[in-house]
CSV table of C-alpha atoms in Angstrom, one decimal:
chain,number,residue,atom,x,y,z
A,12,MET,CA,67.0,-114.8,110.0
A,13,LYS,CA,70.6,-115.7,109.3
A,14,ARG,CA,71.1,-112.5,107.4
A,15,LYS,CA,69.8,-110.5,110.3
A,16,TYR,CA,72.1,-112.4,112.8
A,17,PHE,CA,75.1,-111.8,110.5
A,18,ARG,CA,74.3,-108.1,110.2
A,19,ASN,CA,74.0,-107.7,114.0
A,20,LEU,CA,77.3,-109.5,114.5
A,21,VAL,CA,79.1,-107.2,112.0
A,22,THR,CA,77.7,-104.2,113.7
A,23,PHE,CA,78.9,-105.4,117.1
A,24,MET,CA,82.4,-106.0,115.8
A,25,ILE,CA,82.6,-102.6,114.2
A,26,CYS,CA,81.5,-100.9,117.5
A,27,PHE,CA,84.0,-103.0,119.5
A,28,VAL,CA,86.9,-102.0,117.2
A,29,LEU,CA,85.9,-98.3,117.4
A,30,ALA,CA,85.7,-98.5,121.2
A,31,LEU,CA,89.1,-100.2,121.4
A,32,ASN,CA,90.7,-97.5,119.3
A,33,ILE,CA,89.2,-94.8,121.4
A,34,SER,CA,90.5,-96.5,124.5
A,35,CYS,CA,94.0,-96.9,123.1
A,36,PHE,CA,94.1,-93.2,122.1
A,37,SER,CA,93.2,-92.2,125.6
A,38,ILE,CA,95.9,-94.3,127.1
A,39,SER,CA,98.5,-93.0,124.7
A,40,ALA,CA,97.5,-89.4,125.4
A,41,GLN,CA,97.8,-90.0,129.1
A,42,THR,CA,101.2,-91.7,128.8
A,43,THR,CA,102.5,-88.8,126.6
A,44,LEU,CA,101.5,-86.3,129.2
A,45,ALA,CA,103.1,-88.3,132.0
A,46,GLU,CA,106.4,-88.5,130.2
A,47,THR,CA,107.0,-84.8,130.7
A,48,THR,CA,105.5,-84.4,134.2
A,49,ASN,CA,106.0,-87.6,136.3
A,50,VAL,CA,109.3,-89.1,135.3
A,51,GLN,CA,112.4,-87.7,133.5
A,52,LEU,CA,116.0,-88.6,133.2
A,53,TYR,CA,118.4,-86.0,134.8
A,54,SER,CA,121.6,-87.3,133.3
A,55,ALA,CA,123.4,-90.5,132.3
A,56,LYS,CA,126.8,-91.6,131.2
A,57,ILE,CA,128.5,-94.8,129.9
A,58,LEU,CA,131.7,-95.9,131.6
A,59,PRO,CA,134.4,-98.5,130.9
A,60,THR,CA,135.8,-101.0,133.5
A,61,TYR,CA,139.4,-102.1,133.7
A,62,GLY,CA,141.2,-105.3,134.7
A,63,ASN,CA,144.2,-105.8,136.9
A,64,ILE,CA,146.7,-104.8,134.3
A,65,GLY,CA,144.8,-101.7,133.2
A,66,ASN,CA,143.1,-103.3,130.2
A,67,MET,CA,139.5,-102.6,129.5
A,68,VAL,CA,137.3,-105.6,130.3
A,69,GLY,CA,133.7,-104.2,130.2
A,70,TYR,CA,131.4,-101.2,130.4
A,71,TYR,CA,128.1,-100.1,132.0
A,72,SER,CA,125.8,-97.1,132.1
A,73,THR,CA,124.8,-95.1,135.1
A,74,GLY,CA,122.6,-92.1,135.8
A,75,LYS,CA,120.0,-90.2,137.8
A,76,ILE,CA,116.2,-90.0,137.4
A,77,TYR,CA,113.6,-87.5,138.5
A,78,ILE,CA,110.1,-88.7,139.6
A,79,LYS,CA,107.1,-87.0,141.0
A,80,ASP,CA,106.0,-88.8,144.2
A,81,LEU,CA,102.6,-90.2,143.3
A,82,GLY,CA,102.4,-92.9,146.0
A,83,ALA,CA,104.3,-95.1,148.3
A,84,ASN,CA,104.1,-98.3,146.2
A,85,LYS,CA,106.4,-97.5,143.3
A,86,ASN,CA,109.0,-99.0,141.1
A,87,VAL,CA,111.5,-97.2,138.8
A,88,THR,CA,113.1,-99.3,136.1
A,89,VAL,CA,115.6,-98.7,133.4
A,90,HIS,CA,114.6,-100.7,130.2
A,91,TYR,CA,117.9,-101.0,128.3
A,92,THR,CA,119.8,-102.8,125.6
A,93,TYR,CA,123.5,-103.1,124.7
A,94,ASP,CA,123.0,-104.7,121.3
A,95,ASP,CA,119.8,-103.1,120.1
A,96,THR,CA,118.1,-106.5,120.1
A,97,ASN,CA,117.9,-107.9,123.6
A,98,TRP,CA,116.1,-105.6,126.0
A,99,LEU,CA,116.5,-106.0,129.8
A,100,ASP,CA,115.2,-104.4,132.9
A,101,GLN,CA,117.3,-102.9,135.7
A,102,PRO,CA,115.7,-101.6,138.9
A,103,ALA,CA,116.7,-98.1,139.9
A,104,SER,CA,117.3,-97.1,143.6
A,105,TYR,CA,115.9,-94.3,145.7
A,106,GLN,CA,118.5,-91.6,146.5
A,107,LYS,CA,116.7,-88.7,148.2
A,108,THR,CA,113.6,-86.5,148.4
A,109,LEU,CA,113.9,-82.9,147.3
A,110,GLU,CA,112.3,-79.8,148.9
A,111,ASP,CA,109.4,-79.8,146.5
A,112,GLY,CA,108.6,-83.5,147.3
A,113,SER,CA,109.9,-84.9,144.1
A,114,GLU,CA,112.5,-87.7,144.3
A,115,VAL,CA,115.9,-88.5,142.9
A,116,TRP,CA,116.6,-92.1,141.9
A,117,THR,CA,119.8,-93.6,140.6
A,118,PHE,CA,120.6,-96.6,138.3
A,119,LYS,CA,123.5,-98.7,137.2
A,120,THR,CA,123.2,-101.3,134.5
A,121,PRO,CA,125.0,-104.6,134.8
A,122,GLU,CA,128.5,-104.7,133.4
A,123,GLN,CA,128.8,-105.9,129.8
A,124,SER,CA,132.0,-107.7,129.0
A,125,TYR,CA,134.1,-106.3,126.1
A,126,THR,CA,137.3,-106.9,124.3
A,127,PRO,CA,138.5,-103.7,122.6
A,128,THR,CA,140.0,-103.8,119.2
A,129,HIS,CA,141.9,-101.1,117.4
A,130,GLN,CA,138.6,-99.2,116.8
A,131,VAL,CA,136.6,-98.9,120.0
A,132,GLU,CA,132.8,-98.8,120.0
A,133,TYR,CA,130.3,-99.7,122.8
A,134,ASN,CA,126.9,-98.3,123.5
A,135,CYS,CA,123.7,-98.5,125.6
A,136,LYS,CA,120.2,-97.5,124.6
A,137,PHE,CA,117.5,-97.1,127.3
A,138,ALA,CA,114.2,-95.7,128.5
A,139,VAL,CA,112.9,-95.1,132.0
A,140,LYS,CA,109.7,-96.7,133.4
A,141,TYR,CA,107.9,-95.5,136.5
A,142,GLU,CA,105.2,-97.7,138.0
A,143,VAL,CA,103.0,-96.5,140.9
A,144,ASP,CA,99.6,-97.5,142.2
A,145,GLY,CA,98.7,-99.5,139.1
A,146,ASN,CA,99.8,-96.8,136.6
A,147,THR,CA,102.9,-96.9,134.3
A,148,TYR,CA,104.7,-93.8,133.0
A,149,TRP,CA,107.6,-93.6,130.6
A,150,ASP,CA,110.4,-91.3,129.7
A,151,ASN,CA,111.7,-92.6,126.4
A,152,ASN,CA,113.2,-89.3,125.1
A,153,ASN,CA,110.1,-88.4,123.1
A,154,GLY,CA,110.1,-91.7,121.4
A,155,ASP,CA,113.8,-91.8,120.4
A,156,ASN,CA,115.0,-93.6,123.6
A,157,TYR,CA,118.2,-92.3,125.2
A,158,PHE,CA,121.5,-93.3,123.6
A,159,LEU,CA,125.0,-93.5,125.0
A,160,GLN,CA,128.0,-94.4,122.9
A,161,ASP,CA,131.8,-94.3,123.4
A,162,THR,CA,133.6,-94.8,120.1
A,163,THR,CA,136.6,-93.8,118.1
A,164,MET,CA,134.8,-94.3,114.8
A,165,ILE,CA,131.4,-92.7,114.3
A,166,TYR,CA,129.0,-91.1,116.8
A,167,ASP,CA,130.7,-90.3,120.1
A,168,ALA,CA,128.2,-89.5,123.0
A,169,PRO,CA,129.3,-90.9,126.3
A,170,PHE,CA,127.1,-88.4,128.2
A,171,VAL,CA,123.4,-87.4,127.9
A,172,LEU,CA,121.5,-84.7,129.7
A,173,SER,CA,117.7,-84.2,129.9
A,174,LYS,CA,116.2,-82.5,132.9
A,175,SER,CA,119.7,-81.4,134.1
A,176,VAL,CA,121.7,-78.8,132.2
A,177,VAL,CA,125.1,-79.3,133.9
A,178,MET,CA,126.4,-82.2,136.0
A,179,LEU,CA,129.7,-83.2,137.6
A,180,ASP,CA,131.3,-86.1,135.8
A,181,LYS,CA,134.0,-87.0,138.4
A,182,ASP,CA,136.5,-85.3,140.7
A,183,ILE,CA,139.8,-86.1,142.4
A,184,SER,CA,140.8,-84.6,145.7
A,185,THR,CA,144.5,-84.7,146.8
A,186,PRO,CA,146.3,-83.0,149.7
A,187,HIS,CA,147.3,-80.2,147.3
A,188,SER,CA,144.5,-79.8,144.8
A,189,LEU,CA,140.9,-80.5,143.7
A,190,TRP,CA,140.3,-81.2,140.0
A,191,GLY,CA,137.7,-82.9,137.9
A,192,PHE,CA,135.4,-82.9,134.8
A,193,ILE,CA,132.0,-81.4,134.1
A,194,PHE,CA,129.5,-82.2,131.3
A,195,LEU,CA,126.9,-79.7,130.1
A,196,LYS,CA,124.4,-78.8,127.4
A,197,ASN,CA,125.8,-76.5,124.8
A,198,LEU,CA,123.0,-73.8,125.0
A,199,ALA,CA,125.1,-71.0,123.4
A,200,TYR,CA,128.6,-70.3,122.3
A,201,ASP,CA,129.3,-67.6,125.0
A,202,LYS,CA,129.2,-69.2,128.4
A,203,LYS,CA,131.0,-69.3,131.8
A,204,VAL,CA,131.5,-72.3,134.0
A,205,ILE,CA,132.8,-72.0,137.6
A,206,VAL,CA,133.4,-74.3,140.6
A,207,ARG,CA,132.5,-72.4,143.8
A,208,TYR,CA,134.2,-74.0,146.8
A,209,THR,CA,134.7,-73.3,150.5
A,210,THR,CA,137.1,-74.7,153.1
A,211,ASP,CA,135.5,-72.9,156.1
A,212,ASN,CA,131.8,-73.9,155.8
A,213,TRP,CA,130.9,-71.0,153.5
A,214,ALA,CA,132.2,-68.2,155.8
A,215,THR,CA,134.2,-67.5,152.6
A,216,TYR,CA,134.3,-69.1,149.2
A,217,HIS,CA,136.4,-69.0,146.0
A,218,ASP,CA,135.3,-69.2,142.4
A,219,LEU,CA,137.5,-71.4,140.2
A,220,ASN,CA,137.1,-71.1,136.4
A,221,ALA,CA,136.5,-74.3,134.5
A,222,HIS,CA,137.8,-74.7,131.0
A,223,TYR,CA,136.4,-76.1,127.8
A,224,ASN,CA,137.8,-79.4,126.6
A,225,TRP,CA,135.7,-80.6,123.7
A,226,LYS,CA,132.2,-81.1,122.3
A,227,TYR,CA,130.6,-84.5,121.6
A,228,ASP,CA,128.4,-85.4,118.7
A,229,ASN,CA,125.2,-85.0,120.6
A,230,ASP,CA,126.2,-81.3,121.5
A,231,ILE,CA,127.2,-82.1,125.1
A,232,GLU,CA,130.4,-80.4,126.1
A,233,LEU,CA,133.1,-81.6,128.5
A,234,TRP,CA,134.8,-79.0,130.8
A,235,SER,CA,137.6,-79.4,133.3
A,236,PHE,CA,138.7,-77.7,136.5
A,237,ASP,CA,141.9,-77.8,138.6
A,238,THR,CA,142.8,-75.6,141.6
A,239,MET,CA,146.5,-76.2,141.1
A,240,HIS,CA,146.7,-75.1,137.5
A,241,ASP,CA,144.6,-72.0,138.1
A,242,ASN,CA,146.7,-71.0,141.2
A,243,SER,CA,143.6,-71.0,143.3
A,244,PRO,CA,144.1,-70.4,147.1
A,245,PHE,CA,143.6,-74.0,148.0
A,246,PRO,CA,145.0,-74.8,151.5
A,247,VAL,CA,147.1,-77.9,151.8
A,248,ASN,CA,145.2,-80.9,153.4
A,249,SER,CA,141.9,-78.9,153.2
A,250,SER,CA,138.4,-80.3,153.4
A,251,GLY,CA,135.3,-78.6,152.2
A,252,GLU,CA,132.5,-78.6,149.7
A,253,TYR,CA,131.6,-77.1,146.3
A,254,ALA,CA,129.0,-76.6,143.6
A,255,ILE,CA,129.1,-76.0,139.9
A,256,GLY,CA,127.7,-72.9,138.2
A,257,TYR,CA,127.0,-72.6,134.5
A,258,THR,CA,126.0,-69.1,133.2
A,259,VAL,CA,124.7,-68.8,129.6
A,260,ASP,CA,122.4,-66.2,128.0
A,261,GLY,CA,122.1,-64.4,131.3
A,262,VAL,CA,120.9,-67.5,133.3
A,263,THR,CA,122.9,-69.4,135.8
A,264,TYR,CA,122.3,-73.1,136.3
A,265,TRP,CA,123.7,-74.9,139.3
A,266,ASP,CA,124.7,-78.5,140.0
A,267,ASN,CA,124.9,-78.6,143.8
A,268,ASN,CA,124.4,-82.4,144.1
A,269,PHE,CA,120.7,-82.0,144.6
A,270,GLY,CA,121.1,-79.6,147.6
A,271,ASP,CA,123.9,-81.6,149.3
A,272,ASN,CA,126.9,-79.9,147.6
A,273,TYR,CA,129.9,-82.0,146.6
A,274,SER,CA,132.5,-82.7,149.3
A,275,PHE,CA,136.2,-83.1,149.2
A,276,SER,CA,138.9,-84.2,151.7
A,277,PRO,CA,142.7,-84.5,151.5
A,278,SER,CA,142.7,-88.2,150.7
A,279,PRO,CA,145.4,-89.3,148.2
A,280,ASP,CA,142.9,-90.5,145.7
A,281,SER,CA,139.1,-90.0,146.1
A,282,SER,CA,136.6,-89.6,143.3
A,283,ASN,CA,132.8,-89.3,142.9
C-alpha cells in the first residue's frame, strides 16, 4: 500500500512539473511577441548636469517610448540601473496619441550625482515595462537591455535608437540663426541629412544641409546644422518650425516631432 501511494505521489509530481514547464514556455512566447508589437523604445540619451560654476555634478537618462493602446488602465515604467547592481523603477509619462492610435510616452531617470576625474565614465542600463489590464510586456532590447554610456576611455554611446531612425538631439534659436545636433542610425555610408524649415507657415520652405560630426561605438552618428554657417536665407528675428529628413538607400526617414514639427523663435537662448 505504501509503495502504491509513493508511486502515485511521484507520478503527480512529474505531471505537475511538466505542466509548469509548459505554462512557463507559453508565457515566455507571449512576452517575446509583445516585445516587438506592444512596446518599443523610440530613442534615448544620457546627459550631464552642471553646477553654478560650470562643473559637472551629475547625470541622467531621458527618452521616448512607443506603446500600442491596449486599454485605459496602463503603466509604463523604465527599469534602470546606474551601477549594474541596483535596479530601480522610474514611471514614464504620457505625451501624445498618434494618428494610428498608438501613444508616445517620455521618461527621465532621477539624477545621479557624479564627481568627474581626469577620465570620464558614466552610464545607464535599462529596459521598458508596459503593464495594462493585468498583462505585462517588455522591451529589453532582445534580452541585451539598452545601454547608454558617456566616456573618454572605452565604449562611448551617449545615444541609442530603436524604433526611430533619426532624432533631434537639441537645438538653439537666436535672433540670427538656428542651429543644433541630430543623432541617427548609420544605415549606409552614402546618406543625406537635411533640416526643412519655414518662417511663413509652409507657404515656402528651405532645406538646410546637415553635416557629419562623428560616429559613436554603437554605430550611431552625430550630425549638426547651422543656418548661419550655411548662408541659409534665415530672416532676422524669425519664428517658424522645421523637421529633419534623413535619406539613405533611396528611403527618406523623417523626424517631425511625432507630427507636431519642431518650433523656433528669436529668443536669445532656447533649446529643446
